[in-house]
Short mmCIF file of C-alpha atoms in Angstrom, two decimals:
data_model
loop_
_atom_site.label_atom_id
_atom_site.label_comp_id
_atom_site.label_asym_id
_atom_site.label_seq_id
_atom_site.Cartn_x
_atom_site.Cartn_y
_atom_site.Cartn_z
CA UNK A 1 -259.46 144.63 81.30
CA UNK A 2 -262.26 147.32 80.16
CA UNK A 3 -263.24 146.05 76.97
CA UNK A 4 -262.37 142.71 75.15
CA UNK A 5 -258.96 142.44 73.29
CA UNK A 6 -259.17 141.75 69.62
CA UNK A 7 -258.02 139.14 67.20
CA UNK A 8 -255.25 141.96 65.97
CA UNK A 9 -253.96 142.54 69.39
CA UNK A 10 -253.33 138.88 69.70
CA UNK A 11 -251.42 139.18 66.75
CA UNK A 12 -249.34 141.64 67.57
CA UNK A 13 -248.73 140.48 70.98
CA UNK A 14 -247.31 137.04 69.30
CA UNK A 15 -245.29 138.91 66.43
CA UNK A 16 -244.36 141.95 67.87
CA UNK A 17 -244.29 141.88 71.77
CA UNK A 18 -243.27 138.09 72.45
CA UNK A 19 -239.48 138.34 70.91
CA UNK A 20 -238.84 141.34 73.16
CA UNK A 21 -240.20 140.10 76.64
CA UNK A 22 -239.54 136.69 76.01
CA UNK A 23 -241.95 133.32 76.69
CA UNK A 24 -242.66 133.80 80.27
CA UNK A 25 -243.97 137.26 80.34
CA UNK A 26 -246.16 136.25 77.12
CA UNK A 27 -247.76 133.04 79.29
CA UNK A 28 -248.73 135.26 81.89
CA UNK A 29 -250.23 138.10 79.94
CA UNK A 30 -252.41 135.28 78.25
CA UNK A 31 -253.34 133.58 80.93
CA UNK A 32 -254.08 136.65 82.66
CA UNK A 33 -256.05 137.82 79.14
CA UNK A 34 -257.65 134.52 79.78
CA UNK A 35 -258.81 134.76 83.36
CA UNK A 36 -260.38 138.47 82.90
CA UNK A 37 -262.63 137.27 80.40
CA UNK A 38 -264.17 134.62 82.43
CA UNK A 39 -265.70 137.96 84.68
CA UNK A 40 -265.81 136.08 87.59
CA UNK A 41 -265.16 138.06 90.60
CA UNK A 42 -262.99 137.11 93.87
CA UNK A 43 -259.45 137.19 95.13
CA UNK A 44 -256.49 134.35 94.41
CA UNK A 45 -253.63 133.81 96.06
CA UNK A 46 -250.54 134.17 94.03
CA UNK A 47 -250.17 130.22 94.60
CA UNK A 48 -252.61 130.08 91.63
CA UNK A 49 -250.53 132.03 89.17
CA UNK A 50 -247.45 129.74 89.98
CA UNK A 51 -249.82 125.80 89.26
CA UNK A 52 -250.90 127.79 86.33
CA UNK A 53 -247.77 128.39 84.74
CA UNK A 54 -245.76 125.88 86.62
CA UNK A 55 -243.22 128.72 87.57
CA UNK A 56 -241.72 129.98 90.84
CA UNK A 57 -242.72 132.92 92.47
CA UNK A 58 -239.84 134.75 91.32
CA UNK A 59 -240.51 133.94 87.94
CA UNK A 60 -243.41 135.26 87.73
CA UNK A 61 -242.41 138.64 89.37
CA UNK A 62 -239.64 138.72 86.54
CA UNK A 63 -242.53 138.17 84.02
CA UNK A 64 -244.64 141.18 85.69
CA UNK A 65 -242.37 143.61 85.54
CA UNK A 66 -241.49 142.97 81.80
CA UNK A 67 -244.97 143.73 81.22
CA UNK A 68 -244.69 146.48 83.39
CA UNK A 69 -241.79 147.83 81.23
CA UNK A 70 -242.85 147.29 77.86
CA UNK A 71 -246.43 148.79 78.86
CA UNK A 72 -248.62 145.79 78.45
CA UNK A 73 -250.03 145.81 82.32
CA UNK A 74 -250.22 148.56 85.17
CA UNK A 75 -249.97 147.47 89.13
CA UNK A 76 -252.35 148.56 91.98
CA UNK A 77 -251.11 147.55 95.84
CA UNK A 78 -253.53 147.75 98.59
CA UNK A 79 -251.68 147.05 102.09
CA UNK A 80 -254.14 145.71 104.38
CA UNK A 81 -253.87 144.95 108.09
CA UNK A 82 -252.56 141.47 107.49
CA UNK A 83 -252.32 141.16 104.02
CA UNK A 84 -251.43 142.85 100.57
CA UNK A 85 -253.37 142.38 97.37
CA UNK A 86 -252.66 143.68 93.75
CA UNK A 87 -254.90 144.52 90.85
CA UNK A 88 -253.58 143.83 87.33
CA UNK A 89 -254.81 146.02 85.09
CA UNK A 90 -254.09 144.63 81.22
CA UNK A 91 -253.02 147.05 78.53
CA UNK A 92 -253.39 146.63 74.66
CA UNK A 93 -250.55 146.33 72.23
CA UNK A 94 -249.79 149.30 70.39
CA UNK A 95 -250.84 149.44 66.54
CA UNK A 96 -248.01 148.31 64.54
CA UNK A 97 -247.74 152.12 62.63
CA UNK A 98 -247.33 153.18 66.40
CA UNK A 99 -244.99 150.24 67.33
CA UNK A 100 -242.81 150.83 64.30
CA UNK A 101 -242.32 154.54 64.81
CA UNK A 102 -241.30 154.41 68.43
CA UNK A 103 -237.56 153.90 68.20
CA UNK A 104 -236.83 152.35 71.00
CA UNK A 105 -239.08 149.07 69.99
CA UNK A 106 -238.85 148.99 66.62
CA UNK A 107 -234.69 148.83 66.89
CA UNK A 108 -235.41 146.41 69.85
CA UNK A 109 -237.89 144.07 67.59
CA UNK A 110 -235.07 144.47 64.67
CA UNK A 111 -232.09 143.41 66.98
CA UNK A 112 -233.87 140.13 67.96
CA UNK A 113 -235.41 138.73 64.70
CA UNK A 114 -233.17 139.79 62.32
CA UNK A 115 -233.81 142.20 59.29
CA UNK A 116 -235.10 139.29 56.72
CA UNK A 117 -237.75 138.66 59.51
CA UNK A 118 -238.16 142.77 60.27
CA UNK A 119 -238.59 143.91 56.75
CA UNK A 120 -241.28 141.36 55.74
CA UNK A 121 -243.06 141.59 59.09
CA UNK A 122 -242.96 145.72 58.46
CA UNK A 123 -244.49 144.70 54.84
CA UNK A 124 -247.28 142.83 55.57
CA UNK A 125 -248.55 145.08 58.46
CA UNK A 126 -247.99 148.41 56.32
CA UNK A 127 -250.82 147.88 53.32
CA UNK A 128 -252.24 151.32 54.56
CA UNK A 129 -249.01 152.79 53.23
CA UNK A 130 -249.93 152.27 49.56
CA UNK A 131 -252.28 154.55 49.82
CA UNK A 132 -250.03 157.59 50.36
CA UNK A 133 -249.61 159.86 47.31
CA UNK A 134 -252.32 157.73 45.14
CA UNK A 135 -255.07 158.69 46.85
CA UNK A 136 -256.41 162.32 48.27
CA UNK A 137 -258.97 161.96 51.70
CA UNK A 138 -262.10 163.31 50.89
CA UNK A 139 -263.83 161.89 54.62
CA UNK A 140 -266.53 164.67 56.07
CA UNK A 141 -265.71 165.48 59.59
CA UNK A 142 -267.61 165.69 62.61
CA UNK A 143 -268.50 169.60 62.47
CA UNK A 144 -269.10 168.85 58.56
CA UNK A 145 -272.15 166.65 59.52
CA UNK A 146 -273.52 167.73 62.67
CA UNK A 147 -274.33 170.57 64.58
CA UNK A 148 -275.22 171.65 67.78
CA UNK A 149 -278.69 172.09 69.01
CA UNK A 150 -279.49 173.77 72.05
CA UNK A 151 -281.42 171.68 74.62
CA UNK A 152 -283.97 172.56 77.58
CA UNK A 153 -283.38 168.74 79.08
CA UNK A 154 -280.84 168.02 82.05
CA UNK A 155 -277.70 167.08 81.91
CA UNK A 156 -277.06 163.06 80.41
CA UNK A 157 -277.06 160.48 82.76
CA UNK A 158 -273.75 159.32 82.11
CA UNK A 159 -272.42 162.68 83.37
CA UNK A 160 -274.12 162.71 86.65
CA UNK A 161 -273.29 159.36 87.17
CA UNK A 162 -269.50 160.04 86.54
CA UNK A 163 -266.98 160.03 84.09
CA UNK A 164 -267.29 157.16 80.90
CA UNK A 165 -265.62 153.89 81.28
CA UNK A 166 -262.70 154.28 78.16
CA UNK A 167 -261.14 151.76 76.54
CA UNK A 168 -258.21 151.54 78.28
CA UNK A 169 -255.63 152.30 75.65
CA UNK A 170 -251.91 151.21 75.80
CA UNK A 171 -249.99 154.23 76.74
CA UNK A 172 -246.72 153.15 74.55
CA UNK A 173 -243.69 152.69 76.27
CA UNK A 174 -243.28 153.81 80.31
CA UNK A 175 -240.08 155.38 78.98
CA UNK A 176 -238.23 158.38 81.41
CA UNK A 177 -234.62 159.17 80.56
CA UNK A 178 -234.44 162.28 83.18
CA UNK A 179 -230.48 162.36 82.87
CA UNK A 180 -230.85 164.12 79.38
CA UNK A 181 -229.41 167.41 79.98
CA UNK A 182 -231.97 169.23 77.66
CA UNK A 183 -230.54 173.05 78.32
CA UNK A 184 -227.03 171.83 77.13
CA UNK A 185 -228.51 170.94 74.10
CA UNK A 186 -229.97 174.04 73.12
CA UNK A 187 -226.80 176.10 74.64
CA UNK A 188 -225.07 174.85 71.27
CA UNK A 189 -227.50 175.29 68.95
CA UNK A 190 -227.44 178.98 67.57
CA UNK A 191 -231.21 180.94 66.53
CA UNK A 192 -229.67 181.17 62.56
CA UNK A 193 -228.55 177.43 62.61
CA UNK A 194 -230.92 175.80 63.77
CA UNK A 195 -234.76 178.01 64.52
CA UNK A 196 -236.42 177.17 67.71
CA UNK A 197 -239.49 176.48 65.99
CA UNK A 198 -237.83 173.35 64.19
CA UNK A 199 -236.53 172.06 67.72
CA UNK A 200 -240.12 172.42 69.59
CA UNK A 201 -241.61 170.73 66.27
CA UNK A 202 -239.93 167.13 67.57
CA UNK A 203 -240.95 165.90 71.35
CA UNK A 204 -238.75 165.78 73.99
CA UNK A 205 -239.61 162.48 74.52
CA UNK A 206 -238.55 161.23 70.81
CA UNK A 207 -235.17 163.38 71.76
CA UNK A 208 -234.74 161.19 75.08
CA UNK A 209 -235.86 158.03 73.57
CA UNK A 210 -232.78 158.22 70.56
CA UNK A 211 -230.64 159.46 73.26
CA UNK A 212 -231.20 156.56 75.66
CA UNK A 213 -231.10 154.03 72.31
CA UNK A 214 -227.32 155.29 70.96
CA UNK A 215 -225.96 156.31 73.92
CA UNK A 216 -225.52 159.93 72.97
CA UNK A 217 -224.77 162.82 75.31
CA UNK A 218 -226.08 166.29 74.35
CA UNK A 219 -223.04 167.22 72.36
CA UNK A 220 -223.73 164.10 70.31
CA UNK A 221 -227.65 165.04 69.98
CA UNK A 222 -226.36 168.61 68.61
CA UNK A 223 -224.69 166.86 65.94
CA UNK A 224 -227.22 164.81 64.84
CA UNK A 225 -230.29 167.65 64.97
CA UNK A 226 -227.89 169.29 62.34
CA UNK A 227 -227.60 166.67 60.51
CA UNK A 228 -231.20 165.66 60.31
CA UNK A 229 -232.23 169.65 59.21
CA UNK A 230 -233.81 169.78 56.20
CA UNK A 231 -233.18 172.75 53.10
CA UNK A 232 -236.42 174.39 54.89
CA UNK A 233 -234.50 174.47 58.20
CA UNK A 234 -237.21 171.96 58.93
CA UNK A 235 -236.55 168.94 61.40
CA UNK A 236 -238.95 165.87 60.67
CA UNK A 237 -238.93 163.30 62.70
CA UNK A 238 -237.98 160.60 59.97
CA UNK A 239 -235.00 162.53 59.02
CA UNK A 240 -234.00 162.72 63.09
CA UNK A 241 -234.30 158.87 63.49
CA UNK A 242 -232.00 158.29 60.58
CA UNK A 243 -229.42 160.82 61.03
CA UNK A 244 -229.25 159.20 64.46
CA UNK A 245 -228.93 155.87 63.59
CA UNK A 246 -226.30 157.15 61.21
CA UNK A 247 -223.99 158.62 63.54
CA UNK A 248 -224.37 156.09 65.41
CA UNK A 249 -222.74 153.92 63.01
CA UNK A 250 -220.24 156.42 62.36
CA UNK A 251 -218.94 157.00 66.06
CA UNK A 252 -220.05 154.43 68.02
CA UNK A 253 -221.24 150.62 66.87
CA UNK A 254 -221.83 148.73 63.46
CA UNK A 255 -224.32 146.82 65.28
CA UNK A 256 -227.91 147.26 66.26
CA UNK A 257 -227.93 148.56 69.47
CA UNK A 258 -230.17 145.49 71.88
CA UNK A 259 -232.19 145.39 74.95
CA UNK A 260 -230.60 144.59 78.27
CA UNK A 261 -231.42 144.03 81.33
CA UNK A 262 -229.14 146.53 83.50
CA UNK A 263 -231.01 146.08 86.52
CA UNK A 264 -232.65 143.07 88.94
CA UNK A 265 -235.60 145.00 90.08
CA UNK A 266 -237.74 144.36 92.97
CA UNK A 267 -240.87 145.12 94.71
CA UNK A 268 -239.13 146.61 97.59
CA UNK A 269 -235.49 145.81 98.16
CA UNK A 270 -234.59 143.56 100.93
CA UNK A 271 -231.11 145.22 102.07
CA UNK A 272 -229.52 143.30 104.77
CA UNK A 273 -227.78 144.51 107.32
CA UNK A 274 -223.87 144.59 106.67
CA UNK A 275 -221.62 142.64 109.00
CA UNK A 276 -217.98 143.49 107.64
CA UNK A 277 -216.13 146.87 106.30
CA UNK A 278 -216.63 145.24 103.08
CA UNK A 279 -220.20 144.65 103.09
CA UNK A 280 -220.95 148.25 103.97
CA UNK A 281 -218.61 149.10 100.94
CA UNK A 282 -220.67 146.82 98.88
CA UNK A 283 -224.10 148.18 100.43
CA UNK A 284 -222.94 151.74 99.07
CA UNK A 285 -221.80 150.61 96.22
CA UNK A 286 -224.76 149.07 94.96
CA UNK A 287 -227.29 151.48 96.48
CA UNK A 288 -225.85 154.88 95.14
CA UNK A 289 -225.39 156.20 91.55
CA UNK A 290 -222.32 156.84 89.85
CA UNK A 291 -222.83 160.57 89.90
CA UNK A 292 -222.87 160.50 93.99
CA UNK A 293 -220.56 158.17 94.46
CA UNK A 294 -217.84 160.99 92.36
CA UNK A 295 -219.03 163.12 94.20
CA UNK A 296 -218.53 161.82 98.05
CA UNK A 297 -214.99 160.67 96.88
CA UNK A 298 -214.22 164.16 95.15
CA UNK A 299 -215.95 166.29 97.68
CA UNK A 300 -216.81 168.01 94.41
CA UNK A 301 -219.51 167.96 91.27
CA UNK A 302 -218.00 165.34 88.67
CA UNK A 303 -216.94 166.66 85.35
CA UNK A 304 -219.54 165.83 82.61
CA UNK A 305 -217.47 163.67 80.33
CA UNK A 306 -217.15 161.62 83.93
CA UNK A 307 -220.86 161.06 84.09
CA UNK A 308 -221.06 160.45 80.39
CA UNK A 309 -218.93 157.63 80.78
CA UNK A 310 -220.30 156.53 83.58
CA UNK A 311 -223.88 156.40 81.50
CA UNK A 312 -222.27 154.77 78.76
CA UNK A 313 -220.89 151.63 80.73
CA UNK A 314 -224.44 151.20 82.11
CA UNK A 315 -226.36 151.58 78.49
CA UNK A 316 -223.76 150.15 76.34
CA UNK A 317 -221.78 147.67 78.32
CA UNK A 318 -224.86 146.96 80.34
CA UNK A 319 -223.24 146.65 83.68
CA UNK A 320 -225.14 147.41 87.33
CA UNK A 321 -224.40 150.36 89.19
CA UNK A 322 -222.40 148.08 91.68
CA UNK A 323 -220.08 147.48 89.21
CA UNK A 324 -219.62 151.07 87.88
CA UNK A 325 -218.78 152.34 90.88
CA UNK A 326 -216.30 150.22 91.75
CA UNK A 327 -214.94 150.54 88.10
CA UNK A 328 -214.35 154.48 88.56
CA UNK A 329 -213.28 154.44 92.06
CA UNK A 330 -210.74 151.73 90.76
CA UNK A 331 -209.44 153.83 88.09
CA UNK A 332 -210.05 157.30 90.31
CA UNK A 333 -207.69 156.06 92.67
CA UNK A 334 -205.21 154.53 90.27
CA UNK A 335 -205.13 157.62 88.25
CA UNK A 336 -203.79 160.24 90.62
CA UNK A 337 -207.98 161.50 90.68
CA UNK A 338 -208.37 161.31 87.08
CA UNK A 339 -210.91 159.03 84.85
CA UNK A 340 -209.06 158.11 81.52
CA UNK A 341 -212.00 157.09 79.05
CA UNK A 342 -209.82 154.56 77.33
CA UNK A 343 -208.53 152.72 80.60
CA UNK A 344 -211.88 152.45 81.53
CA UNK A 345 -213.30 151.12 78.08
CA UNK A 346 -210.27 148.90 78.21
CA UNK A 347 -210.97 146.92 81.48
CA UNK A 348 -214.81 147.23 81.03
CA UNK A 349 -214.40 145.19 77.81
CA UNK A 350 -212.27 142.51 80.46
CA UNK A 351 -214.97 142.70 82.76
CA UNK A 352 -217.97 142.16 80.14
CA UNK A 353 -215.83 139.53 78.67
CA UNK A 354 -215.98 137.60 81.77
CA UNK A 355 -219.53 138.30 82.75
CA UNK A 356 -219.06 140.64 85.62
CA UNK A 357 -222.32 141.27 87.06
CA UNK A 358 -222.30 142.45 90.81
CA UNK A 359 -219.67 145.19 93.15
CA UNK A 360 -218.31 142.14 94.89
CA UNK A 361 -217.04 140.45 91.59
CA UNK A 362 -215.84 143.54 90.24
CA UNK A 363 -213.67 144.17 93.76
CA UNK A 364 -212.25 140.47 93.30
CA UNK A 365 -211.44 140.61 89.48
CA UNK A 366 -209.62 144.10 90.55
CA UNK A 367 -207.41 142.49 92.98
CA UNK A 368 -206.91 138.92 90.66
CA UNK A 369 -205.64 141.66 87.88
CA UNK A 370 -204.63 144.62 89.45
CA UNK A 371 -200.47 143.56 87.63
CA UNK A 372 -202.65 143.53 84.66
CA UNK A 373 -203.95 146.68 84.92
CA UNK A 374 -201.37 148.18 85.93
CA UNK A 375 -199.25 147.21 82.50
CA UNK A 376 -202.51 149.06 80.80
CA UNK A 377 -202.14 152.05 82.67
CA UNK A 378 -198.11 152.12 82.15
CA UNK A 379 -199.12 151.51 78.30
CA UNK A 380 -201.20 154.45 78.23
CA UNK A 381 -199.43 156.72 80.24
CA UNK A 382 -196.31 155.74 77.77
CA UNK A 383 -198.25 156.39 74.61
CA UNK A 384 -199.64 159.95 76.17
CA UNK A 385 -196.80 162.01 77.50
CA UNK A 386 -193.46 159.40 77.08
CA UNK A 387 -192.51 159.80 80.67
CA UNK A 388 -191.99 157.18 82.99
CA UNK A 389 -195.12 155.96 85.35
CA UNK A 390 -195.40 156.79 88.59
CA UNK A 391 -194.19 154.11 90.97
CA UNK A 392 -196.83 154.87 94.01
CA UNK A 393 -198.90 152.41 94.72
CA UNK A 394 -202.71 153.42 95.22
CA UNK A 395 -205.46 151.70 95.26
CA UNK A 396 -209.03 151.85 96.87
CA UNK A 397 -209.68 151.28 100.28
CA UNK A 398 -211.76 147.39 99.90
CA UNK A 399 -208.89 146.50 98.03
CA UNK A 400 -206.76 145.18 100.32
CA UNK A 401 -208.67 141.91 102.03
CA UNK A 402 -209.74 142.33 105.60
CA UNK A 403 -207.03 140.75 107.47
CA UNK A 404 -204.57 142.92 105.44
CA UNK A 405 -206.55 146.32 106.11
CA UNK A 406 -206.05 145.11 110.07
CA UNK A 407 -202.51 145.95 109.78
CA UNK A 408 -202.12 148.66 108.12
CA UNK A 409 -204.86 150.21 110.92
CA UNK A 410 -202.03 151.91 112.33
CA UNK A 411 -201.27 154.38 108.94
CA UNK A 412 -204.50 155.52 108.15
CA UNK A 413 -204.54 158.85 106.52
CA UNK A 414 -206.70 161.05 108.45
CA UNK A 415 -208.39 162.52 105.62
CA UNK A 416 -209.41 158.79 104.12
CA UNK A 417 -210.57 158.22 108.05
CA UNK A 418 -212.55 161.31 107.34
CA UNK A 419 -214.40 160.02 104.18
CA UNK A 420 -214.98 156.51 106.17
CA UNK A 421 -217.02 158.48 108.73
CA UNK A 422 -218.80 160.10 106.19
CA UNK A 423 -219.60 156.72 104.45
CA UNK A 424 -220.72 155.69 107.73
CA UNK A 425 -223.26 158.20 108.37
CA UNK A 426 -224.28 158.06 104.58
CA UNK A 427 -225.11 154.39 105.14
CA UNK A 428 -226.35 154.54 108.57
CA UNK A 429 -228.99 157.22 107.02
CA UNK A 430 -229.99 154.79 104.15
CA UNK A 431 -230.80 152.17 107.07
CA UNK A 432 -233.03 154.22 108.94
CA UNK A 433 -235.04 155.13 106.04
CA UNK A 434 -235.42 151.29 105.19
CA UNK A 435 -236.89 150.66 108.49
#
């Protein structure tokens, strides 16, 4: 910690930060708040973290890397010969102006206390506000009081000695959404409708941030950027935020979108080694994206919509990647190739209903209800054209349980025994680079 943390960042750490990372993250932030400003120098083991805060070692992990996310700490590693040793470095809240005009916390902070609790928290942090329109700035600036004399001396000490110790400021949110597909966006957005000068006015990071929030694709964000324009042709932030929040009440939820965990994360992942077919299957499963896992089946790029959906069952439905994939291969291999969005909105719903959380549950709920899912499919394929199902019976390779796929060895296709060495490779590649 550079400098000493104020009474106001306490305050904001208790009313704005604690709802969204939760109890444990908020114990060790203060205790670690505490320990820096004892300035005593030496090492402790990590032993001394867990009698502190009478968690396990896991727990606190968990409760680092919600700091971590919500930009409240940054973590060094140093590997020594023998040993490894971390530096926490402590970050300050954000002000609450700041804090309420990033959307991704403010709608966060709003989804878990409620918008009695919101609105009069957003009151009695926004008395600066009353000044707008009543009273005109009339503060000197810098250049209006000094100016600069020419000097014979050396340069200051502090320069020769190195670059000024700063306060070390929060850095808002450690936010990256690199999925955003930025030129599509602009492709359908003509020069008369919408100037280029009104779309570089608003960050791409704002843009990313309201994308990631409501789930929309770039299609969706065209739609809303028109929507937001002003009768200047203008496009201020204020109005973007709203006319997204708007459609997405129109098109996608009622409710206040709410943070998730999607993913355990981990220092470095222990993957073990896979002893069965089906552990390799599960190993790939949970290890590559949707995107690449279309892709090896296909042999081909996946259509957009494809991967829209695919980033919609993670962000909205809040499932793992595990579970997507074996979601779309499911439905892939049902469907003759082809991803229908409402089959797969209709069995994610069953699987988020019954708190499907890893690949290997998602295989074993697919065989429990594969009758079930097949009457869906039937029902939709009914409703769609009116002719009758196809009777062929496909379905993904880790289906069928091991003894089962041992005889049916015999009547492999030789184009499936084709993708399985491919698989192989893929995974015996992802092995090496763990080692």
């Amino acid at each position: 910690m550079a400098h000493p943390f104020s009474t106001y960042d306490r305050q904001l750490l208790t009313l704005f930060y604690q709802p969204l990372i939760g109890p444990d993250a908020m114990s060790l932030f203060m205790t670690l708040w505490a320990d820096a400003e004892r300035k005593i120098d030496g090492e402790y083991n990590h032993y001394y973290l867990m009698n502190l805060l009478s968690m396990p070692l896991g727990k606190v992990f968990e409760a680092r890397i919600s700091l971590e996310a919500i930009g409240l700490l940054r973590t060094y590693s140093k590997q020594d010969m023998h040993d490894r040793t971390f530096v926490y470095e402590l970050l300050p809240p954000m002000d609450a102006k700041s804090f309420f005009e990033d959307p991704l916390l403010s709608t966060f902070l709003f989804s878990k206390i409620g918008e009695q609790a919101y609105r009069a928290l957003r009151t009695s942090y926004s008395a600066d506000e009353l000044l707008d329109g009543q009273y005109e700035e009339v503060s000197r600036t810098f250049l209006d009081v000094y100016k600069p004399v020419r000097s014979s001396g050396s340069q200051s000490d502090d320069d020769e000695n190195g670059r000024l110790e700063s306060r070390n400021k929060s850095g808002g949110l450690p936010f990256a959404y690199s999925d955003f597909d930025f030129n599509l966006l602009r492709a359908g957005l003509s020069e008369q409708m919408v100037p280029q000068s009104a779309l570089s006015s608003v960050s791409k990071r704002l843009i990313e941030k309201l994308a990631f929030l409501y789930s929309l694709t770039p299609i969706d964000m065209q739609k809303v950027i028109m929507m937001a324009l002003d009768e200047h042709l203008k496009l201020p932030e204020e109005r973007l935020r709203k006319a997204a929040v708007d459609f997405y009440k129109m098109n996608i939820s009622q409710n206040v979108p709410s943070l998730k965990k999607a993913f355990r994360l981990e220092d470095k992942p222990v993957v073990p080694e896979p002893v069965t077919r089906e552990d390799e299957l599960l190993l790939y499963m949970e290890h590559t994206s949707p995107r690449d896992m279309l892709r090896d089946y296909t042999g081909k790029e996946p259509l957009p919509v494809d991967v829209q959906l695919a980033e919609r069952l993670v962000t909205v439905h809040g499932f793992t990647v595990g579970v997507v994939n074996v979601l779309l291969q499911y439905i892939t291999i049902r469907n003759d190739g082809k991803i229908t969005k409402n089959y797969a909105e209709r069995i994610a719903s069953h699987w988020a209903n019954k708190k499907i959380e890893t690949a290997k549950q998602a295989m074993e709920i697919s065989r429990q209800e594969h009758d079930q899912y097949i009457k869906w499919q039937k029902e939709g394929s009914k409703k769609s054209s009116g002719r009758k199902p196809v009777r062929e019976e496909k379905v993904p390779e880790w289906f069928n349980k091991p003894e089962e796929q041992k005889t049916s060895a015999k009547e492999v296709d030789p184009a499936i025994d084709e993708k399985r060495r491919e698989l192989q490779a893929k995974l015996d590649a992802m092995r090496m680079e763990g080692n």
